[in-house]
């Protein structure tokens, strides 16, 4: 954490006091969030390390008051102190507002939990942070390891945020600086005295500048000593190199970073401008000059398939005639083409020979002559960059033959490197390659597609191709009856269609129908003829493109209308694994739509998907399991999976924990399949439950989400709840409550609520302070987490020991329930009403507290709802709140009686059961009886008096009795009068 605060945090200094404070920036916000999560989790995840005592306490100004700390602390007139003490008898926590001192992480975690603005409190703490040293050596070592891990996590988070905002090309900068450093020294042959980085620390992205300067595109700062100038302090940025005011240390003042001159293309150009000595000697010892290797073009052209048979035979003749010549002299004139060998070489062809040759000029005079003939050439570029610049020029200006040969030379480069990909775009090569697609020359089109297929893996190239209307050029190529060309075009489309606009453009250009037609290929045999192999490859690339396009719901519908489902089902029976992967991936993507899930079942694809779970290819297994995960939403599909022995095959996939993607897919499929109890029974034959419990630690969150959800389905069977508790599952579930993944928290609370119905499990939850942890999730901003936590609290409250007292000790616990009653989410409201019903059942103290906080008018405001689930639990909460003082009267005055009468007329029997209890309690008030009678409650109550449930019948009769007694009393009083 030290280096993260030193190198990544942004500090400001006060002019008055000189003290450093954390600046209010986005990077510092990221740091605070990561450190806050660490401090909140360290107590539960690493309890021993959290108790390590600091040598000197952390001290800062706090917003907490003595009234905020209650149980577990000693309160006096001077302040609050903890019961825990160090070896010298000093309390580990001492609060004397506005000052606080803390000596261990466990108390720091508790303190932050009590704060309303945790990040502001942590900010104040970090600004006063001091060194810490533990007494227990083992615990100290473990704590240091945790802090180192936090430090790395923070730096990675900061660099990820920087990469999302600015793209820094550090490789070119490092190559240039490394080259220049080779020519530093004190001898006569050196170009510079010295060149060094200002900072020795290098971030993971290759930059040496502070993160807040990286956001401005700056990558590193160097100090250069030349032979004829004062030392130069240079900033290397994505815009180029420029002089600064004097950055001499890593943490320089902001003024030192300011630019003092013009921006140069690179450091070499800057040094040529500032140092006459460097400029005069650079051409003698050019550090950027590298030997070019011989590309042996003929071999590469044949490998790329861009030479016709006629040309191959003529090349053999030409190569035998030219056998005595050197490789450096081999050029286009020695091979047959558009021009005869006797014709003089054109300037463009001459420059192409220069680019393909491996030899550099034989003397400085020859190099000078070439620079004079081509003044536009930049000699300071690295050789590969220079070569690429020339090739793009030939691609733009050359004839068909030169174009083909130039593309062959381009394919010799490592086009997978982003540097080359972006250089091709920036030099205008991408535009030329797309224009070639609109020609009629098949060789040129194929060559262009082979290059586009590789460089289109870059996200920036994909967006550039769409802007240049490259999709409109690619889609018509799918109609050409040339399988190789169709395959290349389809694969390029698969790369490009990674974002929404590209997928929409493919659909608007009619690409979906054309891609579906490519699927009309049925390879039933593993041995294929050359022609069949080309057709299969075209179908595979078509499925690959549909896979990318299917991320759009409109494209899914377009694929279905084009007849893609039966064709995908036929290809799913292919014996070729490379075909099955994109086909299964497409089905898995489309299975989010109900129409596709029904089609997959009706077309008999479930059997093939289950069969592919036993494939030796783990990627195919992963996509098959993911498809089953989505398709198993339907009960009929789950029955088919069971019929085809799907549970057995899914259970076997759990034995491959090293492949996290496969594990996530397999556990997801197990989750959905276990919704059916008979699948759970089948899973238990292979001890899947125990395996799932063992997977609840040290797994990525996408695995944990599925594992915990599957455990929730297994736990619906009483015997399995006991197994989860005996296998240590409850402890792991409680530990996961401190996470931040919302989907995981929803599943954890659901599963924990089901397991809490087992008394032995409930004892473990009580022991681990599970009630407090689940209750704290009510503060989560996600409505799904709030409702899931509230539902989990119901069985925990019902089965826990001394829960009422525990809840009253929760600071702000009841206020939180009152706040949630103002939510607009019906699921949250229903779950909170259920919690209120549980905590007020036979607990008058809790009813009194909730009444003081204003629960009555809030519940009364909800009675106009039409949501059946909310009606049921709202009526129950009102019934138990009527047990206190004048609440019956208060509900009547708040207008809750008349809407409750409508609940009795509902078709939901569960609503009847809770509503009749509420009406019985309300009928004990005279005014409420009048309202009940006037709103026509008698007839529905008379019908409920014949209910099968004796309690419902009794409450209905009691309500009628109370109304009748009031009527009789009125008659009696009139008779007396």
mmCIF file of N, CA and C in Angstrom, residues 628-634 638 641 666-676 679 683 706 709-710 713:
data_model
loop_
_atom_site.group_PDB
_atom_site.id
_atom_site.type_symbol
_atom_site.label_atom_id
_atom_site.label_comp_id
_atom_site.label_asym_id
_atom_site.label_seq_id
_atom_site.Cartn_x
_atom_site.Cartn_y
_atom_site.Cartn_z
ATOM 1 N N UNK A 628 -26.470 -25.090 -22.350
ATOM 2 C CA UNK A 628 -27.369 -25.819 -21.455
ATOM 3 C C UNK A 628 -27.820 -24.924 -20.303
ATOM 4 N N UNK A 629 -26.905 -24.084 -19.814
ATOM 5 C CA UNK A 629 -27.241 -23.147 -18.737
ATOM 6 C C UNK A 629 -28.435 -22.279 -19.115
ATOM 7 N N UNK A 630 -28.468 -21.798 -20.357
ATOM 8 C CA UNK A 630 -29.566 -20.935 -20.784
ATOM 9 C C UNK A 630 -30.813 -21.742 -21.151
ATOM 10 N N UNK A 631 -30.611 -22.879 -21.796
ATOM 11 C CA UNK A 631 -31.771 -23.670 -22.228
ATOM 12 C C UNK A 631 -32.492 -24.331 -21.070
ATOM 13 N N UNK A 632 -31.774 -24.585 -19.971
ATOM 14 C CA UNK A 632 -32.373 -25.305 -18.845
ATOM 15 C C UNK A 632 -33.325 -24.449 -18.030
ATOM 16 N N UNK A 633 -33.633 -23.248 -18.501
ATOM 17 C CA UNK A 633 -34.665 -22.445 -17.847
ATOM 18 C C UNK A 633 -36.030 -23.132 -17.928
ATOM 19 N N UNK A 634 -36.215 -23.969 -18.950
ATOM 20 C CA UNK A 634 -37.511 -24.616 -19.188
ATOM 21 C C UNK A 634 -37.520 -26.019 -18.587
ATOM 22 N N UNK A 638 -35.022 -29.475 -19.013
ATOM 23 C CA UNK A 638 -34.329 -30.109 -17.886
ATOM 24 C C UNK A 638 -34.610 -31.610 -17.851
ATOM 25 N N UNK A 641 -32.428 -33.200 -20.492
ATOM 26 C CA UNK A 641 -31.028 -33.266 -20.041
ATOM 27 C C UNK A 641 -30.837 -34.458 -19.123
ATOM 28 N N UNK A 666 -19.911 -24.965 -16.332
ATOM 29 C CA UNK A 666 -20.424 -26.220 -15.776
ATOM 30 C C UNK A 666 -21.264 -25.976 -14.525
ATOM 31 N N UNK A 667 -20.776 -25.116 -13.636
ATOM 32 C CA UNK A 667 -21.540 -24.836 -12.415
ATOM 33 C C UNK A 667 -22.835 -24.096 -12.739
ATOM 34 N N UNK A 668 -22.804 -23.249 -13.786
ATOM 35 C CA UNK A 668 -24.040 -22.585 -14.199
ATOM 36 C C UNK A 668 -25.070 -23.569 -14.711
ATOM 37 N N UNK A 669 -24.619 -24.545 -15.510
ATOM 38 C CA UNK A 669 -25.535 -25.571 -16.011
ATOM 39 C C UNK A 669 -26.080 -26.426 -14.861
ATOM 40 N N UNK A 670 -25.234 -26.752 -13.897
ATOM 41 C CA UNK A 670 -25.683 -27.524 -12.729
ATOM 42 C C UNK A 670 -26.736 -26.732 -11.947
ATOM 43 N N UNK A 671 -26.516 -25.445 -11.808
ATOM 44 C CA UNK A 671 -27.483 -24.580 -11.112
ATOM 45 C C UNK A 671 -28.860 -24.688 -11.758
ATOM 46 N N UNK A 672 -28.922 -24.462 -13.061
ATOM 47 C CA UNK A 672 -30.224 -24.455 -13.722
ATOM 48 C C UNK A 672 -30.861 -25.842 -13.742
ATOM 49 N N UNK A 673 -30.042 -26.868 -13.941
ATOM 50 C CA UNK A 673 -30.601 -28.228 -13.961
ATOM 51 C C UNK A 673 -31.118 -28.640 -12.588
ATOM 52 N N UNK A 674 -30.500 -28.136 -11.519
ATOM 53 C CA UNK A 674 -30.900 -28.546 -10.170
ATOM 54 C C UNK A 674 -32.204 -27.898 -9.721
ATOM 55 N N UNK A 675 -32.794 -27.056 -10.568
ATOM 56 C CA UNK A 675 -34.126 -26.533 -10.243
ATOM 57 C C UNK A 675 -35.135 -27.673 -10.192
ATOM 58 N N UNK A 676 -34.894 -28.723 -10.966
ATOM 59 C CA UNK A 676 -35.748 -29.920 -10.941
ATOM 60 C C UNK A 676 -35.239 -30.875 -9.866
ATOM 61 N N UNK A 679 -33.264 -34.007 -10.876
ATOM 62 C CA UNK A 679 -31.878 -33.779 -11.281
ATOM 63 C C UNK A 679 -30.974 -33.663 -10.062
ATOM 64 N N UNK A 683 -27.709 -35.779 -9.333
ATOM 65 C CA UNK A 683 -26.419 -35.151 -9.020
ATOM 66 C C UNK A 683 -25.820 -35.761 -7.751
ATOM 67 N N UNK A 706 -22.487 -19.014 -9.542
ATOM 68 C CA UNK A 706 -23.200 -20.229 -9.944
ATOM 69 C C UNK A 706 -23.175 -21.299 -8.857
ATOM 70 N N UNK A 709 -25.625 -20.382 -6.082
ATOM 71 C CA UNK A 709 -27.013 -20.537 -6.540
ATOM 72 C C UNK A 709 -27.398 -22.007 -6.618
ATOM 73 N N UNK A 710 -26.482 -22.843 -7.087
ATOM 74 C CA UNK A 710 -26.760 -24.279 -7.137
ATOM 75 C C UNK A 710 -26.959 -24.854 -5.737
ATOM 76 N N UNK A 713 -30.454 -24.345 -4.604
ATOM 77 C CA UNK A 713 -31.422 -25.320 -5.126
ATOM 78 C C UNK A 713 -31.286 -26.659 -4.404
#
